Short mmCIF file of C-alpha atoms in Angstrom, two decimals:
data_model
loop_
_atom_site.label_atom_id
_atom_site.label_comp_id
_atom_site.label_asym_id
_atom_site.label_seq_id
_atom_site.Cartn_x
_atom_site.Cartn_y
_atom_site.Cartn_z
CA ASP C 12 -70.86 33.11 -14.58
CA GLN C 13 -73.56 30.45 -14.70
CA GLN C 14 -73.07 27.99 -11.85
CA VAL C 15 -75.89 25.73 -13.00
CA LYS C 16 -76.10 24.85 -16.68
CA GLN C 17 -78.67 23.11 -18.79
CA ASN C 18 -77.00 22.72 -22.15
CA SER C 19 -80.01 21.41 -24.05
CA PRO C 20 -82.55 24.16 -24.65
CA SER C 21 -85.09 21.68 -26.00
CA LEU C 22 -85.93 17.98 -26.12
CA SER C 23 -88.61 16.04 -28.00
CA VAL C 24 -89.69 12.56 -26.95
CA GLN C 25 -92.41 10.14 -28.05
CA GLU C 26 -95.20 9.44 -25.61
CA GLY C 27 -94.42 6.39 -23.49
CA ARG C 28 -90.66 6.69 -23.93
CA ILE C 29 -88.13 7.92 -21.38
CA SER C 30 -87.26 11.62 -21.14
CA ILE C 31 -83.83 12.45 -19.76
CA LEU C 32 -83.06 16.03 -18.84
CA ASN C 33 -79.53 16.94 -17.86
CA CYS C 34 -77.96 19.57 -15.67
CA ASP C 35 -74.36 20.38 -14.79
CA TYR C 36 -73.06 22.52 -11.96
CA THR C 37 -69.71 24.00 -11.06
CA ASN C 38 -69.91 24.76 -7.33
CA SER C 39 -68.89 21.79 -5.19
CA MET C 40 -70.47 23.47 -2.16
CA PHE C 41 -74.00 22.90 -3.48
CA ASP C 42 -75.73 20.48 -1.13
CA TYR C 43 -79.33 20.43 -2.31
CA PHE C 44 -80.72 20.05 -5.80
CA LEU C 45 -84.21 20.45 -7.20
CA TRP C 46 -86.17 20.21 -10.43
CA TYR C 47 -89.02 22.52 -11.31
CA LYS C 48 -91.58 22.36 -14.08
CA LYS C 49 -93.00 25.48 -15.68
CA TYR C 50 -95.98 25.96 -17.97
CA PRO C 51 -96.39 29.20 -19.96
CA ALA C 52 -97.75 32.16 -17.98
CA GLU C 53 -97.41 30.26 -14.70
CA GLY C 54 -94.81 30.16 -11.96
CA PRO C 55 -92.46 27.16 -11.71
CA THR C 56 -93.79 24.27 -9.64
CA PHE C 57 -91.66 21.98 -7.53
CA LEU C 58 -91.16 18.51 -8.97
CA ILE C 59 -88.51 16.59 -7.06
CA SER C 60 -85.41 17.21 -4.98
CA ILE C 61 -82.30 15.41 -3.82
CA SER C 62 -79.82 16.04 -1.07
CA SER C 63 -76.12 15.75 -1.78
CA ILE C 64 -75.88 12.78 0.58
CA LYS C 65 -77.96 10.71 -1.83
CA ASP C 66 -77.40 9.67 -5.43
CA LYS C 67 -80.98 8.85 -6.39
CA ASN C 68 -84.47 9.92 -5.46
CA GLU C 69 -87.69 8.58 -6.93
CA ASP C 70 -91.23 9.92 -6.96
CA GLY C 71 -93.63 8.04 -9.18
CA ARG C 72 -92.62 8.53 -12.81
CA PHE C 73 -89.85 10.96 -11.87
CA THR C 74 -86.35 10.00 -10.77
CA VAL C 75 -83.47 12.34 -10.09
CA PHE C 76 -79.89 11.10 -10.23
CA LEU C 77 -76.94 12.92 -8.73
CA ASN C 78 -73.33 12.25 -9.72
CA LYS C 79 -71.27 14.42 -7.40
CA SER C 80 -67.91 13.48 -8.86
CA ALA C 81 -69.08 14.63 -12.29
CA LYS C 82 -71.12 17.52 -10.86
CA HIS C 83 -74.03 16.26 -12.91
CA LEU C 84 -77.73 15.97 -12.22
CA SER C 85 -80.36 14.31 -14.36
CA LEU C 86 -84.12 13.92 -14.32
CA HIS C 87 -85.70 10.81 -15.81
CA ILE C 88 -89.39 10.73 -16.66
CA VAL C 89 -90.79 7.28 -17.40
CA PRO C 90 -93.13 6.90 -19.18
CA SER C 91 -93.38 10.35 -20.72
CA GLN C 92 -96.87 11.77 -21.19
CA PRO C 93 -98.10 14.71 -23.29
CA GLY C 94 -98.96 16.58 -20.09
CA ASP C 95 -95.25 16.55 -19.22
CA SER C 96 -94.62 19.03 -22.03
CA ALA C 97 -93.21 22.09 -20.22
CA VAL C 98 -89.97 23.86 -19.44
CA TYR C 99 -87.89 22.12 -16.78
CA PHE C 100 -85.45 24.01 -14.58
CA CYS C 101 -82.84 22.45 -12.39
CA ALA C 102 -81.69 24.34 -9.32
CA ALA C 103 -78.93 23.96 -6.76
CA SER C 104 -78.45 25.55 -3.40
CA THR C 105 -75.93 26.23 -0.73
CA GLY C 106 -77.11 27.99 2.39
CA ASN C 107 -79.99 30.31 1.59
CA GLN C 108 -79.31 30.91 -2.09
CA PHE C 109 -80.71 28.90 -4.96
CA TYR C 110 -79.19 28.97 -8.43
CA PHE C 111 -81.23 28.00 -11.45
CA GLY C 112 -80.32 26.68 -14.86
CA THR C 113 -81.66 28.23 -18.05
CA GLY C 114 -84.27 25.54 -18.58
CA THR C 115 -84.99 22.75 -21.07
CA SER C 116 -88.21 22.78 -23.03
CA LEU C 117 -89.61 19.25 -23.19
CA THR C 118 -92.15 18.30 -25.84
CA VAL C 119 -93.81 14.91 -25.54
CA ILE C 120 -95.27 13.87 -28.88
CA PRO C 121 -98.49 11.83 -28.72
CA ASN B 2 -105.12 28.07 0.36
CA ALA B 3 -103.90 30.87 -1.92
CA GLY B 4 -100.16 29.99 -1.78
CA VAL B 5 -98.02 32.82 -3.13
CA THR B 6 -99.89 35.79 -4.60
CA GLN B 7 -98.18 38.34 -6.81
CA THR B 8 -99.66 41.62 -7.98
CA PRO B 9 -99.86 43.08 -10.53
CA LYS B 10 -99.62 40.42 -13.25
CA PHE B 11 -98.61 42.94 -15.91
CA GLN B 12 -97.10 46.42 -15.69
CA VAL B 13 -95.67 48.94 -18.13
CA LEU B 14 -93.45 51.66 -16.68
CA LYS B 15 -91.66 54.61 -18.16
CA THR B 16 -87.94 54.96 -17.56
CA GLY B 17 -87.35 56.66 -14.22
CA GLN B 18 -90.69 55.76 -12.69
CA SER B 19 -90.89 53.86 -9.43
CA MET B 20 -93.18 51.05 -8.43
CA THR B 21 -93.61 48.22 -5.97
CA LEU B 22 -94.27 44.60 -6.91
CA GLN B 23 -96.32 42.92 -4.22
CA CYS B 24 -95.84 39.38 -2.91
CA ALA B 25 -97.86 37.71 -0.18
CA GLN B 26 -97.92 34.13 1.09
CA ASP B 27 -100.29 32.43 3.52
CA MET B 28 -98.26 29.31 4.31
CA ASN B 29 -96.31 30.78 7.24
CA HIS B 30 -93.07 30.30 5.30
CA GLU B 31 -90.01 31.85 6.87
CA TYR B 32 -88.09 32.18 3.61
CA MET B 33 -89.17 34.51 0.79
CA SER B 34 -87.32 35.58 -2.31
CA TRP B 35 -87.54 37.47 -5.59
CA TYR B 36 -86.25 36.21 -8.93
CA ARG B 37 -86.17 37.63 -12.39
CA GLN B 38 -86.39 35.48 -15.49
CA ASP B 39 -84.78 36.65 -18.70
CA PRO B 40 -84.39 34.75 -21.99
CA GLY B 41 -81.31 32.51 -21.91
CA MET B 42 -80.54 33.47 -18.30
CA GLY B 43 -82.73 31.21 -16.22
CA LEU B 44 -84.01 32.49 -12.91
CA ARG B 45 -81.70 34.86 -11.06
CA LEU B 46 -82.06 35.72 -7.40
CA ILE B 47 -82.55 39.42 -6.65
CA HIS B 48 -83.14 39.54 -2.87
CA TYR B 49 -84.23 37.12 -0.21
CA SER B 50 -85.39 37.08 3.39
CA VAL B 51 -85.16 34.38 6.07
CA GLY B 52 -87.70 36.03 8.35
CA ALA B 53 -89.42 39.26 9.30
CA GLY B 54 -86.91 42.07 9.61
CA ILE B 55 -84.12 40.17 7.81
CA THR B 56 -83.21 40.64 4.15
CA ASP B 57 -80.14 39.96 2.06
CA GLN B 58 -78.91 40.41 -1.50
CA GLY B 59 -78.89 37.75 -4.16
CA GLU B 60 -77.07 37.61 -7.51
CA VAL B 61 -78.58 40.72 -9.13
CA PRO B 62 -79.70 43.18 -6.40
CA ASN B 63 -78.80 46.49 -8.06
CA GLY B 64 -81.77 48.75 -8.74
CA TYR B 65 -84.07 46.92 -6.33
CA ASN B 66 -84.99 47.33 -2.67
CA VAL B 67 -86.90 45.00 -0.38
CA SER B 68 -88.23 44.96 3.15
CA ARG B 69 -89.89 42.28 5.28
CA SER B 70 -92.03 43.82 7.98
CA THR B 71 -94.31 40.76 8.32
CA THR B 72 -93.92 37.04 7.71
CA GLU B 73 -96.57 37.18 4.97
CA ASP B 74 -95.38 40.05 2.76
CA PHE B 75 -92.21 40.69 0.80
CA PRO B 76 -92.55 43.66 -1.58
CA LEU B 77 -89.95 44.46 -4.24
CA ARG B 78 -89.37 48.14 -5.01
CA LEU B 79 -87.94 49.59 -8.19
CA LEU B 80 -86.83 53.10 -7.29
CA SER B 81 -86.04 54.36 -10.80
CA ALA B 82 -87.01 51.89 -13.50
CA ALA B 83 -84.63 51.22 -16.40
CA PRO B 84 -85.22 49.30 -19.65
CA SER B 85 -82.74 46.65 -18.39
CA GLN B 86 -85.29 45.80 -15.70
CA THR B 87 -87.78 44.60 -18.29
CA SER B 88 -88.31 41.00 -17.21
CA VAL B 89 -90.67 38.51 -15.65
CA TYR B 90 -90.46 38.63 -11.86
CA PHE B 91 -91.26 35.69 -9.62
CA CYS B 92 -91.70 35.66 -5.88
CA ALA B 93 -91.10 32.36 -4.07
CA SER B 94 -91.37 31.17 -0.50
CA SER B 95 -90.46 28.10 1.50
CA TYR B 96 -89.82 26.75 4.96
CA LEU B 97 -86.23 27.18 6.09
CA ASP B 98 -85.91 23.39 6.15
CA ARG B 99 -85.22 22.90 2.46
CA ASP B 100 -86.26 19.27 2.51
CA ILE B 101 -89.87 20.31 2.76
CA ASP B 102 -91.12 20.65 -0.81
CA GLY B 103 -88.69 23.23 -2.12
CA TYR B 104 -90.05 26.57 -3.13
CA THR B 105 -93.59 27.65 -3.90
CA PHE B 106 -93.62 30.23 -6.67
CA GLY B 107 -96.13 32.90 -7.50
CA SER B 108 -97.47 33.18 -11.05
CA GLY B 109 -95.20 36.08 -11.94
CA THR B 110 -95.30 39.77 -12.84
CA ARG B 111 -94.42 40.71 -16.40
CA LEU B 112 -92.78 44.15 -16.30
CA THR B 113 -91.94 46.25 -19.33
CA VAL B 114 -89.93 49.44 -18.95
CA VAL B 115 -90.09 51.77 -21.96
#
């Protein structure tokens, strides 16, 4: 059973607008959350993370929000750029195991 | 700085054949892991290791063996390949302190079992 879910397989956004990618999880024991970006034929690359003791973490154009009561994680990209077009995976961990969502393919339209 | 290196990049196997997927990292990371990526399934953890001589099973360990004789290397062995093992395999490593930059992934091995 999928413990980390990304219910939107794809998302299209105009350049300059905000992209919001969502992620839900079921395991309340998860204490660390991450977002990864993946281009075709490459491995995922780390984007941003957040500990369960925080509800927001910012890094430049990328902000991750954590709502523990709703078991919901989101990634905001502002402003979106064409180079952001990729597949985005959210991941959650407890102990030494990481669990990944199925990914959301983001297309930023110039 | 090479990061995480996976070889080969592509491989075709016949059912029943064995092979080893290689993974090496040069960042002195304690933690190494193997994932497989299948359509609609995300990345699923196969095996992981928290240091030389220590390995443990992930979500989908059946059909795979691992060993960790050095900090740098973490090979994944398929003893008798099956078509269900057709997938893209990623190796990843990190420091044990998860606040340091998450995982670093290799570029993947695309395996087809016919």
